[in-house]
Coordinates of C-alpha atoms in Angstrom, one line a residue:
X1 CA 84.5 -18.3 11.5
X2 CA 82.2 -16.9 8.3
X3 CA 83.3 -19.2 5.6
X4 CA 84.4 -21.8 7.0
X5 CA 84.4 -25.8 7.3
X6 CA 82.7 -27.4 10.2
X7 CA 86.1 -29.5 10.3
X8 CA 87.5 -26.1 11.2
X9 CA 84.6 -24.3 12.6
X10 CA 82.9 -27.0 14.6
X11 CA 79.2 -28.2 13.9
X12 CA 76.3 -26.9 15.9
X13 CA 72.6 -27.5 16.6
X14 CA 71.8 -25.3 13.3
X15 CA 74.1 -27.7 11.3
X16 CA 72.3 -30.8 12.6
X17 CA 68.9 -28.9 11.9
X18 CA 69.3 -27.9 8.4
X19 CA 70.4 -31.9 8.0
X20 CA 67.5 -33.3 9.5
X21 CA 64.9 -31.0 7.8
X22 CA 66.8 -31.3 4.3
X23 CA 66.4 -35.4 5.1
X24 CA 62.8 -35.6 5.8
X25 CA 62.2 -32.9 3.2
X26 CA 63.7 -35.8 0.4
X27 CA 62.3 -38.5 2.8
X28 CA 65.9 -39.9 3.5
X29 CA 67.1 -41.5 6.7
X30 CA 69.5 -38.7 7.4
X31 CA 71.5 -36.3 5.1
X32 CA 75.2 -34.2 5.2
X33 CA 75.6 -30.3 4.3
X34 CA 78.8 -28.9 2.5
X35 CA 79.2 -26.0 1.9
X36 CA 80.0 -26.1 -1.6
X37 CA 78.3 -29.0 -4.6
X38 CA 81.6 -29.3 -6.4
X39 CA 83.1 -30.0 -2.9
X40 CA 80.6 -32.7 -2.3
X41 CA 80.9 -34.7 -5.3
X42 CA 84.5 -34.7 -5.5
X43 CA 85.3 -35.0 -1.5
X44 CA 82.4 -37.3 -0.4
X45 CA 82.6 -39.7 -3.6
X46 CA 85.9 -41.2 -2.8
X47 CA 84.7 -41.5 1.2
X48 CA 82.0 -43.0 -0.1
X49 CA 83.2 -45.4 -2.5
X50 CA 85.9 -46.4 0.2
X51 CA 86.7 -45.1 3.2
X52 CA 90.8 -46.4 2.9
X53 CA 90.5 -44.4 -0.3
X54 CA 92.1 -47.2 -2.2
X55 CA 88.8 -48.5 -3.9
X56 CA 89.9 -51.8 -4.4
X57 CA 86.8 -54.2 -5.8
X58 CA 84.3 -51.1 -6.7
X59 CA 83.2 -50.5 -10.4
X60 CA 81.9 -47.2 -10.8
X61 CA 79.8 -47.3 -13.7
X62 CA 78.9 -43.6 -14.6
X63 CA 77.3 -41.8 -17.4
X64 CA 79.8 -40.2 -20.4
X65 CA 78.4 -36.5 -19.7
X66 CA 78.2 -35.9 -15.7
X67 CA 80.1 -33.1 -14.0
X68 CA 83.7 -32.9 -13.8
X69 CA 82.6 -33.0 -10.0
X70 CA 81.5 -36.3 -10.4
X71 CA 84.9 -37.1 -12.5
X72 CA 86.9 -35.7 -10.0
X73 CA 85.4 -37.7 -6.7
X74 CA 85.9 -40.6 -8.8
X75 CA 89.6 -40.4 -9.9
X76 CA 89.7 -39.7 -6.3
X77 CA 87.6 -43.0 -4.9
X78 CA 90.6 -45.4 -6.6
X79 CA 88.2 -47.5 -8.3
X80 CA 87.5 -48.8 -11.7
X81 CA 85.6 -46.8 -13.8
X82 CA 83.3 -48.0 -16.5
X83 CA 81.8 -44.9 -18.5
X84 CA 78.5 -45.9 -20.2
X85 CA 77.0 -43.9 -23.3
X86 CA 74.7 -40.7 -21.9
X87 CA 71.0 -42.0 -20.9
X88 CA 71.8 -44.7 -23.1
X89 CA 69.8 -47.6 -21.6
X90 CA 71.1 -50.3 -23.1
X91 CA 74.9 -49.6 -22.9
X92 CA 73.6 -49.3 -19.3
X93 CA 72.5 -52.6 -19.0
X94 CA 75.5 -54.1 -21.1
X95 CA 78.4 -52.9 -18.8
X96 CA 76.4 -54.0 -15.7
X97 CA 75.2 -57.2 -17.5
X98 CA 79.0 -57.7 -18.1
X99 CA 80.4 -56.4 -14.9
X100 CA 78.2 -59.1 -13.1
X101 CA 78.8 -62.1 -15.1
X102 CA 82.8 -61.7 -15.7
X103 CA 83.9 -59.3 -12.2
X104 CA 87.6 -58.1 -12.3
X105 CA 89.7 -58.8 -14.7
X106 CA 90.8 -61.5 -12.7
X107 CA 87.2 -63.2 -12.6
X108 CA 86.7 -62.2 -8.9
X109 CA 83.7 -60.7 -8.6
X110 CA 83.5 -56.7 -8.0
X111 CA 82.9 -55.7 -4.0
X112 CA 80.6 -53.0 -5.2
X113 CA 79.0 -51.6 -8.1
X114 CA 78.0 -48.1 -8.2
X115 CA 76.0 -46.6 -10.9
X116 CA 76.3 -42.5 -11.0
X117 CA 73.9 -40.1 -12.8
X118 CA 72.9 -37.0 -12.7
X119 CA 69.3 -36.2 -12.5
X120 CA 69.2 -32.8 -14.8
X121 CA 72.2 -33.1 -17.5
X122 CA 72.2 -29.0 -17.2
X123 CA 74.6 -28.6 -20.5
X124 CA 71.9 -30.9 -22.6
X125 CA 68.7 -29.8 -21.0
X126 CA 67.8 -33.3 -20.3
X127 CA 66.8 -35.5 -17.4
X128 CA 68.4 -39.2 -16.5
X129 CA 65.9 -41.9 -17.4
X130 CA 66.1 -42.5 -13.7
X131 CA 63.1 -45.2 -13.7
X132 CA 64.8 -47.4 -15.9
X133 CA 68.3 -46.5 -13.9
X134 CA 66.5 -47.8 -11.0
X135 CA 65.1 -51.0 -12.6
X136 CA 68.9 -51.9 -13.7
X137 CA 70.1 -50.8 -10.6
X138 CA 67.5 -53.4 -9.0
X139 CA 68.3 -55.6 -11.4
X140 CA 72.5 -56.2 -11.2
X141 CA 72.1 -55.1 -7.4
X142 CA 73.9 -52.6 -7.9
X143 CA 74.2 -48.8 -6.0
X144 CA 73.0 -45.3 -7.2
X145 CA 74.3 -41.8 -6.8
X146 CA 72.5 -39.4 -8.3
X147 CA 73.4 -35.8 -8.5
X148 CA 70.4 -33.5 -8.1
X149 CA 72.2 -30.6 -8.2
X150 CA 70.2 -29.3 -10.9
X151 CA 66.5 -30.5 -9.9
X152 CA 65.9 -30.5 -6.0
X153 CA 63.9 -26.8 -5.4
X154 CA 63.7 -26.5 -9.4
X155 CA 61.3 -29.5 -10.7
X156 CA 58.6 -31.7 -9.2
X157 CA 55.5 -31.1 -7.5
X158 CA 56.8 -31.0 -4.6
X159 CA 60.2 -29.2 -5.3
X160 CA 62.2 -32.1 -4.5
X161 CA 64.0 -33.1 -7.8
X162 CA 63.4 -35.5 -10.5
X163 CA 62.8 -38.6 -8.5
X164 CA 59.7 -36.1 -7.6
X165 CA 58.8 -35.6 -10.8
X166 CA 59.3 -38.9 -12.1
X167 CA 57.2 -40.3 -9.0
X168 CA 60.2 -42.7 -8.2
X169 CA 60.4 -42.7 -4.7
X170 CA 63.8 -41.6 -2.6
X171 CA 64.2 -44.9 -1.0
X172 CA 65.1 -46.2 -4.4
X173 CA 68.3 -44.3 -4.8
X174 CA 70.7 -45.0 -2.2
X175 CA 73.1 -41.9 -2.3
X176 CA 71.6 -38.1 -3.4
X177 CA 73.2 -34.9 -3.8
X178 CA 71.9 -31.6 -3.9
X179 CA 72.9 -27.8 -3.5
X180 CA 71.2 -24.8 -2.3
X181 CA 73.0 -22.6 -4.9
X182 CA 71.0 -23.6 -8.1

């Protein structure tokens, strides 16, 4: 079955290989291969975000210029979305400052808030401030997705993406996605 899911294929030792070495290769706990990045954003984001698919109580607060990938699993996930000015810091900060303190529009506070980046902005040539994505995230206890599509086997001393080169340790974002294709 060349070409196809594991949904339709099955999944085999080679599957749950590649996963393993692709997790301790970005020192993650464990880690999911599809067969296609666009696929991953825009499938696994609205699984992610909630698994009914109805995203009820989730603010996704994302950056103006990511990937219509990231777009796409988002109108998919059923939650709120809060766009934020690109690598702009202090927007950042504002929506989540504001998010926190007010909730829903009904004053209930959000279930979840999830920040999403992407590491290398490929269109603009520039990287996320991830450090200071992390310190807000850490901050408003909030989630992070960030999109390596563009980084992990390209930048870093190691290979493994800007949270490589920016020294900011995995464990610090909670959801990453690569590809193999870049």
């Amino acid at each position: 079955c060349s070409g196809s899911s594991r949904a339709e294929a099955g999944d085999t030792h080679v599957h749950r290989e590649l996963e393993s070495a692709v997790a301790a290769f970005l020192d993650k706990p464990a880690a999911i291969i599809i067969g296609m990045g666009f696929a991953t954003n825009s499938t696994l984001i609205p699984a992610m975000v909630d698994p009914s698919g109805r995203g009820k109580g989730v603010l996704i607060v994302s950056d103006s210029l990511n990937h219509s990938s990231i777009v796409e699993g988002v109108r998919g996930s059923g939650a709120r979305v809060q766009p934020f000015a690109h690598n702009d810091m202090s927007h950042l900060d504002s929506v989540l400052r504001r998010a926190t303190q007010f909730g829903q529009a009904d004053g209930t506070p959000w279930r979840k808030i999830i920040i999403m980046v992407e590491g290398i902005y490929s269109m603009e040539g520039q990287f996320c401030r991830l450090r200071e994505i992390v310190a807000l995230k850490k901050k408003y206890r909030a989630y992070l997705y960030l999109d390596e599509a563009h980084s992990i086997g390209a930048v870093g001393p190691r290979g493994r993406g800007v949270t490589d080169y920016l020294g900011v340790p995995t464990s610090e974002v909670d959801v990453m996605m690569g590809t193999f294709t870049k």
